[in-house]
Structure formats: structure tokens, C-alpha cells
Amino acid sequence: MSGKSNPTRSLDARYYTDPEVFRIETQGLFKRTWQFAGHVSQVENTGDYFTFSMAGENLFCIRGKDGAINAYYNVCQHRAHELVTGEGNTRLVVCPYHAWTYELSGQLRSGPNIQSVPGFDRSDICLTTVRIEEFCGFLFANLDPDAEPMDAWFPDVREQLAAFVPHHGRLKHVEWVEIPENCNWKVSIENYSECYHCKLNHQTFSTGVVKPETYDIQPQGHCLRHTTECQNLDRMSYAIDLQANEHAGEYSSWFLWPMFSFQVYPGNVLNTYHWRAVDADHVVVWRGWYTIDGAKSDVISKLAVQDRETTVEEDIHLVESVQRGLRSSGYRPGPLVVDPDCGVNSEHSVEKLQQWMREAVDG
């Protein structure tokens, strides 16, 4: 008698709806993983800084006098006032509350009347540092001081991305698109990480950008690597030059667990996704588009509009419907369609994602 196999089933709804699960992720996963902070073009000069947030923490990046880019918790070591807002340039970091002043290296320089305090030692006081890494021009932070470097988390991605975008060192962003979604962050990322739904739901993407029949996704460390060919040139929704680069006729995406993706459209067009989880039911997605030196590009502008009006808008409706469905008393987690041959009509990538998601919550 042949045995009956048990297919992998999707995660229970509580992983996407329970505020306690989100609290566990915020205190654990989000504080122990590499998260997008910003781009090196935001800190080109000594004293340039910008603020960002992750895992409920307010942080900032700043370029020091030695040329190094540092990141700190955005909090004064005196009585906890926030130090900087937005972005700008400064010679010294001065707290607006009591004018305690820090060097760009984070070391306390001065404070009104501190010399009157017996035993006060300025050298004992420094801003709390945060791990920061530059990755092909993008800056990522990790609140875990013992975290492995990004190249260990995401093997070969740096080299692969550089091959697809050889001019990445000159890139600056030209378009930001902010997309609030009424769903759990994991619902949005699962949707991004499979193309099983593409032909049915993303007509423009499937017929005017990529060939879905060539689409595949494979794990690469804690990265999911998407690959496919571009659509036939006479069907492409924008013009590309196949001779521009050895990868000009390809689409590739590198999703970096848990909430960032580099995406290269045919024609070596770099764009990014980064997710910011708000609570169990809300996430904000930012789409970034980049050009050499931040030059205006009609192709990029039109592609950003096309993407927002088609694929992005279509996905909003999908993920928000899923989130409502996860709260239904009638939902029972169904089996994932995991094809041993992988390919576009397989959810093997979701199976891997859900393994990471389960481990992040249950250990």
C-alpha cells in the first residue's frame, strides 16, 4: 500500500493577525536582521546626515571627518532628547534640549557647566553606535552588534548585482513612491516572492516586461533570487538596448530577508522595494527608482508611473483581500503548490519564506 504524503501547508492565520506575533517580531527579528537605512548619496560630504527608523527605534547616519559613515541611536546621553530630525549637514551634533554637543564620531565634546560636576569625564560619554554596512551604494543597519556581515547573509548578491548594474556607484534616486497597504508585512512579502499569481493578475508585467514561462525563484542564503527573460522586444512596454550590457535582456530580483529587494528590470534599470512594518495589519512599501547621477529620465519616469498604476495597484487589492481573508472564521491553511521542478507555477519560494517566518516567531 502506498503511503500518502503530507503537503506543506501555509502558516496559520495568527502569524499574520495576532498583535503578540508582531511584538515578538519587532523585539526579535527586526532587531537582529539587516534593514535598509538609506543611500550613500545622502551622506556624500563630511557632516551630512539623515534619520531613519527600524524596529521601533529612531536612528541616524552621518559621515564623519575621517570619511567613514556611522550610525547612532538618535538620543542624547544626557536626558534622552532626540538629537536630529530629517536630513542636513552639521559640523557638530548639538542636542536642542540642553546643548550637549557631540563630535561626528559620537564622542561628547562639551555641555553647559559640565565642568562644575565633580568627577565628570567626557571620555566616558558617547552616542550609542549601530552596525551599518554599505552594499552597492545602499546603506543597511543591524541593531545586533554581533550580527554576521551582509555577505554572509546574502552570498554572491553583491557581485551579481554589480554585474547587472555596473554603474551602481554613480546611482542616485530620482523617484520615490510610497504605498500604504492594509495588510501584515508578511502577506505583502509573500505576494512579492511568487509569480504564481502574475499571469492572472499582472497583465502589463507579464506581457510587457517579462516572459512568465521563464520565471523562477531560488534561495541564496537568506536571499530569494528571482530570474526571468525579458518579453519579446516588439511587446516590451518600454524600449531597451540588448547590446548595452550582457544582462540587458534579463530581469532579476534579489529579495533580502526580511524586508528589502533589489530589482533590475530589463535594460539594467535598478529599482528597489523596502517594507516598513507598522503593526499587525499595516505596512508601508517604498518603491525607489535610480539613475546615473540622479539625472531625469523619461523612460524611468514613465516606467515608475506604469508600475504604480498596474502592478503596484493590482497587488494592493490582492494583499488587502488576503488580510481580510486571514481574519475569516472560515479559513483553513491550504497546501502550498510546491513543484519539485520549481518554475513560475510553484510556491517553493513561499515555503522557504514561511520557514524563516515561523523560525522568527517560534524559535
CSV table of C-alpha atoms in Angstrom, one decimal:
chain,number,residue,atom,x,y,z
A,1,MET,CA,0.0,0.0,0.0
A,2,SER,CA,1.5,3.4,-1.0
A,3,GLY,CA,1.8,6.0,1.7
A,4,LYS,CA,0.1,9.3,1.5
A,5,SER,CA,2.4,12.3,1.6
A,6,ASN,CA,1.5,15.4,3.5
A,7,PRO,CA,2.0,18.6,1.5
A,8,THR,CA,3.3,21.7,3.2
A,9,ARG,CA,0.5,23.9,4.5
A,10,SER,CA,0.6,27.6,4.7
A,11,LEU,CA,1.1,29.3,8.1
A,12,ASP,CA,-1.8,29.6,10.5
A,13,ALA,CA,-3.7,32.9,10.3
A,14,ARG,CA,-2.4,34.0,13.7
A,15,TYR,CA,1.1,34.6,12.3
A,16,TYR,CA,-0.4,37.5,10.2
A,17,THR,CA,-3.2,38.8,12.5
A,18,ASP,CA,-2.0,38.4,16.2
A,19,PRO,CA,-0.5,41.6,17.7
A,20,GLU,CA,1.6,39.4,20.0
A,21,VAL,CA,3.3,37.8,17.0
A,22,PHE,CA,4.1,41.3,15.7
A,23,ARG,CA,5.5,42.2,19.1
A,24,ILE,CA,7.8,39.2,19.1
A,25,GLU,CA,9.0,40.0,15.5
A,26,THR,CA,9.6,43.7,16.5
A,27,GLN,CA,11.7,42.7,19.6
A,28,GLY,CA,13.5,39.9,17.9
A,29,LEU,CA,13.6,39.5,14.1
A,30,PHE,CA,13.6,43.2,13.2
A,31,LYS,CA,16.4,43.9,15.7
A,32,ARG,CA,18.6,41.1,14.5
A,33,THR,CA,18.4,41.5,10.7
A,34,TRP,CA,19.8,43.9,8.1
A,35,GLN,CA,17.4,46.6,7.3
A,36,PHE,CA,17.5,49.4,4.7
A,37,ALA,CA,18.6,52.7,6.1
A,38,GLY,CA,19.3,54.9,3.1
A,39,HIS,CA,21.7,55.6,0.2
A,40,VAL,CA,25.3,56.8,0.2
A,41,SER,CA,24.3,59.8,-1.9
A,42,GLN,CA,22.5,61.1,1.1
A,43,VAL,CA,25.8,61.4,3.0
A,44,GLU,CA,28.3,62.5,0.3
A,45,ASN,CA,30.0,65.1,2.4
A,46,THR,CA,31.5,65.4,5.9
A,47,GLY,CA,28.7,66.1,8.3
A,48,ASP,CA,25.9,65.1,6.0
A,49,TYR,CA,23.2,63.1,8.0
A,50,PHE,CA,19.8,61.6,7.7
A,51,THR,CA,17.4,60.0,10.1
A,52,PHE,CA,15.7,56.6,9.7
A,53,SER,CA,13.8,54.2,11.9
A,54,MET,CA,13.7,50.4,12.3
A,55,ALA,CA,12.3,48.0,14.9
A,56,GLY,CA,10.7,51.0,16.7
A,57,GLU,CA,14.0,52.8,17.1
A,58,ASN,CA,14.9,56.3,15.9
A,59,LEU,CA,18.4,56.3,14.3
A,60,PHE,CA,20.6,58.5,12.2
A,61,CYS,CA,23.5,58.1,9.7
A,62,ILE,CA,26.3,60.7,9.5
A,63,ARG,CA,29.5,60.9,7.6
A,64,GLY,CA,32.5,61.6,9.9
A,65,LYS,CA,35.6,63.7,9.4
A,66,ASP,CA,37.5,60.5,8.6
A,67,GLY,CA,35.1,59.8,5.7
A,68,ALA,CA,33.5,56.8,7.4
A,69,ILE,CA,29.7,56.5,7.6
A,70,ASN,CA,28.5,55.9,11.1
A,71,ALA,CA,25.1,55.2,12.5
A,72,TYR,CA,23.8,56.0,16.0
A,73,TYR,CA,20.7,55.8,18.1
A,74,ASN,CA,19.1,59.3,17.8
A,75,VAL,CA,19.1,60.0,21.5
A,76,CYS,CA,21.2,62.3,23.7
A,77,GLN,CA,23.1,60.6,26.5
A,78,HIS,CA,22.1,63.4,28.9
A,79,ARG,CA,18.3,63.2,29.3
A,80,ALA,CA,17.2,61.4,26.2
A,81,HIS,CA,16.1,64.2,23.9
A,82,GLU,CA,16.3,63.3,20.2
A,83,LEU,CA,19.3,64.9,18.6
A,84,VAL,CA,18.5,65.5,14.9
A,85,THR,CA,15.5,65.4,12.6
A,86,GLY,CA,15.1,64.9,8.8
A,87,GLU,CA,18.4,65.3,7.0
A,88,GLY,CA,21.0,68.0,6.7
A,89,ASN,CA,24.7,68.9,7.4
A,90,THR,CA,26.4,69.8,10.6
A,91,ARG,CA,29.9,70.3,12.0
A,92,LEU,CA,28.8,69.0,15.4
A,93,VAL,CA,25.8,67.2,16.7
A,94,VAL,CA,24.1,69.5,19.2
A,95,CYS,CA,21.2,68.4,21.4
A,96,PRO,CA,18.4,71.0,21.1
A,97,TYR,CA,17.4,70.4,24.8
A,98,HIS,CA,20.5,71.4,26.8
A,99,ALA,CA,23.1,71.9,24.1
A,100,TRP,CA,25.2,68.9,24.9
A,101,THR,CA,27.5,68.7,21.9
A,102,TYR,CA,29.0,65.6,20.3
A,103,GLU,CA,31.7,65.1,17.7
A,104,LEU,CA,30.7,63.5,14.4
A,105,SER,CA,32.5,60.4,15.9
A,106,GLY,CA,29.8,60.3,18.6
A,107,GLN,CA,32.1,61.4,21.4
A,108,LEU,CA,30.8,64.0,23.8
A,109,ARG,CA,32.6,67.3,23.2
A,110,SER,CA,31.0,69.8,25.6
A,111,GLY,CA,27.9,70.7,27.7
A,112,PRO,CA,26.9,73.8,29.6
A,113,ASN,CA,28.5,73.8,33.1
A,114,ILE,CA,29.6,70.2,33.0
A,115,GLN,CA,33.0,71.2,34.3
A,116,SER,CA,31.3,72.0,37.7
A,117,VAL,CA,30.4,68.4,38.2
A,118,PRO,CA,33.0,66.6,40.4
A,119,GLY,CA,34.5,63.6,38.6
A,120,PHE,CA,32.7,64.3,35.3
A,121,ASP,CA,34.7,62.6,32.5
A,122,ARG,CA,33.6,63.5,28.9
A,123,SER,CA,35.5,60.5,27.5
A,124,ASP,CA,33.0,58.2,29.3
A,125,ILE,CA,30.1,59.5,27.2
A,126,CYS,CA,29.5,58.6,23.6
A,127,LEU,CA,26.4,58.1,21.4
A,128,THR,CA,25.4,54.5,21.1
A,129,THR,CA,26.5,53.1,17.8
A,130,VAL,CA,24.6,50.9,15.4
A,131,ARG,CA,26.1,48.5,12.9
A,132,ILE,CA,26.0,49.9,9.4
A,133,GLU,CA,27.1,48.5,6.1
A,134,GLU,CA,27.4,49.8,2.5
A,135,PHE,CA,26.1,47.4,-0.1
A,136,CYS,CA,26.5,48.5,-3.7
A,137,GLY,CA,25.8,52.1,-2.7
A,138,PHE,CA,22.9,51.3,-0.3
A,139,LEU,CA,23.2,51.5,3.5
A,140,PHE,CA,21.8,48.8,5.8
A,141,ALA,CA,21.7,48.8,9.6
A,142,ASN,CA,21.5,46.0,12.1
A,143,LEU,CA,20.8,46.5,15.8
A,144,ASP,CA,22.6,43.3,16.7
A,145,PRO,CA,26.2,44.2,17.3
A,146,ASP,CA,27.2,40.5,16.8
A,147,ALA,CA,25.3,40.0,13.5
A,148,GLU,CA,27.2,38.3,10.7
A,149,PRO,CA,28.1,40.7,7.8
A,150,MET,CA,25.7,41.1,4.9
A,151,ASP,CA,27.9,39.0,2.6
A,152,ALA,CA,27.4,36.0,4.9
A,153,TRP,CA,23.6,36.5,5.0
A,154,PHE,CA,23.3,37.1,1.2
A,155,PRO,CA,26.2,35.3,-0.5
A,156,ASP,CA,27.1,36.4,-4.1
A,157,VAL,CA,24.5,39.1,-4.2
A,158,ARG,CA,26.9,41.9,-4.2
A,159,GLU,CA,28.8,40.6,-7.2
A,160,GLN,CA,25.7,39.6,-9.1
A,161,LEU,CA,24.0,43.0,-8.6
A,162,ALA,CA,27.2,44.8,-9.7
A,163,ALA,CA,27.2,42.7,-12.9
A,164,PHE,CA,23.6,43.7,-13.7
A,165,VAL,CA,24.1,47.3,-12.7
A,166,PRO,CA,27.8,48.1,-13.4
A,167,HIS,CA,27.2,51.8,-12.9
A,168,HIS,CA,25.7,51.3,-9.4
A,169,GLY,CA,28.4,53.5,-7.9
A,170,ARG,CA,27.0,56.6,-9.6
A,171,LEU,CA,23.4,56.0,-8.9
A,172,LYS,CA,21.1,58.4,-7.1
A,173,HIS,CA,17.3,58.1,-6.6
A,174,VAL,CA,15.0,60.0,-8.9
A,175,GLU,CA,11.6,58.7,-7.9
A,176,TRP,CA,10.1,57.6,-4.5
A,177,VAL,CA,6.7,56.0,-4.5
A,178,GLU,CA,5.1,55.5,-1.0
A,179,ILE,CA,2.5,52.7,-0.9
A,180,PRO,CA,0.5,52.1,2.3
A,181,GLU,CA,-1.1,48.6,2.4
A,182,ASN,CA,-3.7,47.4,4.9
A,183,CYS,CA,-2.1,44.0,5.5
A,184,ASN,CA,0.6,42.3,7.5
A,185,TRP,CA,4.1,42.8,6.2
A,186,LYS,CA,4.5,39.1,5.6
A,187,VAL,CA,1.4,39.0,3.4
A,188,SER,CA,2.9,41.7,1.2
A,189,ILE,CA,6.3,40.0,1.0
A,190,GLU,CA,4.8,36.6,0.2
A,191,ASN,CA,2.9,38.1,-2.6
A,192,TYR,CA,6.1,39.8,-3.9
A,193,SER,CA,8.0,36.5,-3.6
A,194,GLU,CA,6.0,34.3,-6.0
A,195,CYS,CA,4.8,34.8,-9.6
A,196,TYR,CA,2.2,32.0,-9.4
A,197,HIS,CA,-0.4,34.9,-9.5
A,198,CYS,CA,1.3,37.0,-12.2
A,199,LYS,CA,-0.3,35.9,-15.4
A,200,LEU,CA,-3.8,36.2,-13.9
A,201,ASN,CA,-3.3,39.5,-12.1
A,202,HIS,CA,-0.4,41.4,-13.7
A,203,GLN,CA,-1.1,41.6,-17.4
A,204,THR,CA,1.2,44.6,-18.1
A,205,PHE,CA,4.1,43.0,-16.2
A,206,SER,CA,3.5,39.6,-17.8
A,207,THR,CA,3.1,40.7,-21.4
A,208,GLY,CA,5.1,43.9,-21.5
A,209,VAL,CA,8.2,43.3,-19.2
A,210,VAL,CA,8.9,39.6,-18.6
A,211,LYS,CA,8.3,36.2,-20.0
A,212,PRO,CA,6.4,34.5,-17.2
A,213,GLU,CA,7.1,31.0,-18.5
A,214,THR,CA,10.9,31.6,-17.8
A,215,TYR,CA,10.3,32.9,-14.3
A,216,ASP,CA,12.0,31.1,-11.4
A,217,ILE,CA,12.9,31.9,-7.8
A,218,GLN,CA,15.7,30.2,-5.8
A,219,PRO,CA,17.1,30.6,-2.3
A,220,GLN,CA,20.6,32.1,-2.0
A,221,GLY,CA,21.4,32.2,1.7
A,222,HIS,CA,18.8,34.5,3.2
A,223,CYS,CA,18.1,35.9,-0.2
A,224,LEU,CA,15.4,34.8,-2.8
A,225,ARG,CA,16.8,35.3,-6.3
A,226,HIS,CA,14.2,35.9,-9.0
A,227,THR,CA,15.3,35.4,-12.6
A,228,THR,CA,13.5,35.6,-16.0
A,229,GLU,CA,13.9,36.7,-19.5
A,230,CYS,CA,12.6,40.0,-20.9
A,231,GLN,CA,9.5,40.0,-23.1
A,232,ASN,CA,9.9,39.9,-26.9
A,233,LEU,CA,11.1,43.4,-27.9
A,234,ASP,CA,8.1,44.1,-30.0
A,235,ARG,CA,5.9,43.5,-26.9
A,236,MET,CA,8.0,45.4,-24.4
A,237,SER,CA,6.2,48.4,-22.8
A,238,TYR,CA,9.4,50.4,-23.0
A,239,ALA,CA,12.5,50.4,-25.2
A,240,ILE,CA,15.7,48.6,-24.2
A,241,ASP,CA,19.1,48.1,-25.9
A,242,LEU,CA,20.1,44.5,-25.7
A,243,GLN,CA,23.7,45.4,-26.5
A,244,ALA,CA,24.1,47.8,-23.6
A,245,ASN,CA,25.1,45.0,-21.1
A,246,GLU,CA,25.4,41.3,-21.0
A,247,HIS,CA,22.3,41.2,-18.7
A,248,ALA,CA,20.3,43.9,-20.6
A,249,GLY,CA,17.7,41.3,-21.8
A,250,GLU,CA,17.2,39.8,-18.3
A,251,TYR,CA,15.1,40.6,-15.3
A,252,SER,CA,16.5,39.8,-11.9
A,253,SER,CA,15.5,40.5,-8.3
A,254,TRP,CA,17.3,39.8,-5.0
A,255,PHE,CA,14.9,39.8,-2.1
A,256,LEU,CA,17.0,40.3,1.1
A,257,TRP,CA,15.2,38.8,4.1
A,258,PRO,CA,13.2,40.2,5.8
A,259,MET,CA,12.2,43.5,4.1
A,260,PHE,CA,14.2,44.7,1.1
A,261,SER,CA,14.6,43.9,-2.5
A,262,PHE,CA,16.9,45.0,-5.3
A,263,GLN,CA,15.1,44.6,-8.6
A,264,VAL,CA,16.7,45.1,-12.0
A,265,TYR,CA,14.2,45.5,-14.9
A,266,PRO,CA,15.3,44.7,-18.5
A,267,GLY,CA,17.6,47.4,-19.7
A,268,ASN,CA,19.6,47.3,-16.5
A,269,VAL,CA,17.0,49.6,-14.7
A,270,LEU,CA,17.6,49.4,-11.0
A,271,ASN,CA,14.6,49.8,-8.7
A,272,THR,CA,14.0,48.8,-5.1
A,273,TYR,CA,11.3,47.8,-2.6
A,274,HIS,CA,11.6,48.4,1.1
A,275,TRP,CA,9.0,47.5,3.6
A,276,ARG,CA,8.3,49.2,6.9
A,277,ALA,CA,6.0,47.2,9.2
A,278,VAL,CA,3.6,49.5,11.1
A,279,ASP,CA,1.6,46.9,13.1
A,280,ALA,CA,0.0,43.5,12.6
A,281,ASP,CA,-2.4,44.9,10.0
A,282,HIS,CA,-0.5,47.6,8.2
A,283,VAL,CA,2.7,48.0,6.2
A,284,VAL,CA,4.2,50.8,4.1
A,285,VAL,CA,6.1,49.9,1.0
A,286,TRP,CA,8.5,52.3,-0.7
A,287,ARG,CA,9.4,51.9,-4.4
A,288,GLY,CA,12.7,53.6,-5.3
A,289,TRP,CA,13.9,54.3,-8.9
A,290,TYR,CA,17.5,55.3,-9.7
A,291,THR,CA,19.5,56.8,-12.5
A,292,ILE,CA,23.2,57.8,-13.0
A,293,ASP,CA,23.9,61.0,-11.0
A,294,GLY,CA,20.1,61.3,-10.4
A,295,ALA,CA,19.6,62.6,-13.9
A,296,LYS,CA,16.0,62.9,-15.1
A,297,SER,CA,14.9,60.1,-17.4
A,298,ASP,CA,11.6,60.0,-19.4
A,299,VAL,CA,12.0,56.2,-19.5
A,300,ILE,CA,12.3,55.9,-15.7
A,301,SER,CA,9.5,58.4,-15.0
A,302,LYS,CA,7.1,56.6,-17.4
A,303,LEU,CA,8.1,53.2,-16.0
A,304,ALA,CA,7.6,54.3,-12.4
A,305,VAL,CA,4.1,55.6,-13.4
A,306,GLN,CA,3.3,52.4,-15.3
A,307,ASP,CA,4.5,50.3,-12.4
A,308,ARG,CA,2.4,52.2,-9.8
A,309,GLU,CA,-0.8,52.2,-12.0
A,310,THR,CA,-0.6,48.5,-12.9
A,311,THR,CA,1.5,46.0,-10.8
A,312,VAL,CA,1.5,48.0,-7.6
A,313,GLU,CA,-2.1,48.9,-7.7
A,314,GLU,CA,-3.1,45.3,-8.6
A,315,ASP,CA,-1.0,44.0,-5.7
A,316,ILE,CA,-2.6,46.4,-3.2
A,317,HIS,CA,-6.0,44.8,-3.9
A,318,LEU,CA,-4.6,41.3,-3.7
A,319,VAL,CA,-2.8,41.6,-0.4
A,320,GLU,CA,-5.6,43.6,1.4
A,321,SER,CA,-8.1,40.9,0.3
A,322,VAL,CA,-5.8,38.2,1.7
A,323,GLN,CA,-5.5,40.1,5.1
A,324,ARG,CA,-9.3,40.2,5.3
A,325,GLY,CA,-9.5,36.6,4.4
A,326,LEU,CA,-7.0,35.6,7.2
A,327,ARG,CA,-9.5,37.1,9.7
A,328,SER,CA,-12.3,34.9,8.4
A,329,SER,CA,-13.6,32.1,10.6
A,330,GLY,CA,-13.9,30.0,7.5
A,331,TYR,CA,-10.2,30.0,6.6
A,332,ARG,CA,-8.1,26.8,7.0
A,333,PRO,CA,-4.5,27.0,5.8
A,334,GLY,CA,-4.3,25.2,2.5
A,335,PRO,CA,-1.4,23.2,1.0
A,336,LEU,CA,1.3,25.2,-0.9
A,337,VAL,CA,1.8,24.3,-4.5
A,338,VAL,CA,5.4,23.2,-4.3
A,339,ASP,CA,6.6,21.8,-7.7
A,340,PRO,CA,9.9,19.8,-7.5
A,341,ASP,CA,10.8,21.4,-10.8
A,342,CYS,CA,10.2,24.9,-9.4
A,343,GLY,CA,9.2,27.4,-12.1
A,344,VAL,CA,6.6,30.1,-12.2
A,345,ASN,CA,3.7,28.0,-11.1
A,346,SER,CA,5.3,26.8,-7.9
A,347,GLU,CA,5.3,28.2,-4.4
A,348,HIS,CA,8.6,26.8,-3.3
A,349,SER,CA,9.8,30.3,-2.5
A,350,VAL,CA,6.8,30.9,-0.2
A,351,GLU,CA,7.6,27.6,1.5
A,352,LYS,CA,11.2,28.9,2.3
A,353,LEU,CA,9.8,32.3,3.4
A,354,GLN,CA,7.4,30.7,5.7
A,355,GLN,CA,10.1,28.6,7.2
A,356,TRP,CA,12.0,31.8,8.1
A,357,MET,CA,8.8,33.4,9.3
A,358,ARG,CA,8.0,30.5,11.6
A,359,GLU,CA,11.5,30.4,13.0
A,360,ALA,CA,11.4,34.1,13.7
A,361,VAL,CA,8.4,33.7,15.9
A,362,ASP,CA,8.7,30.2,17.4
A,363,GLY,CA,12.5,29.8,17.5
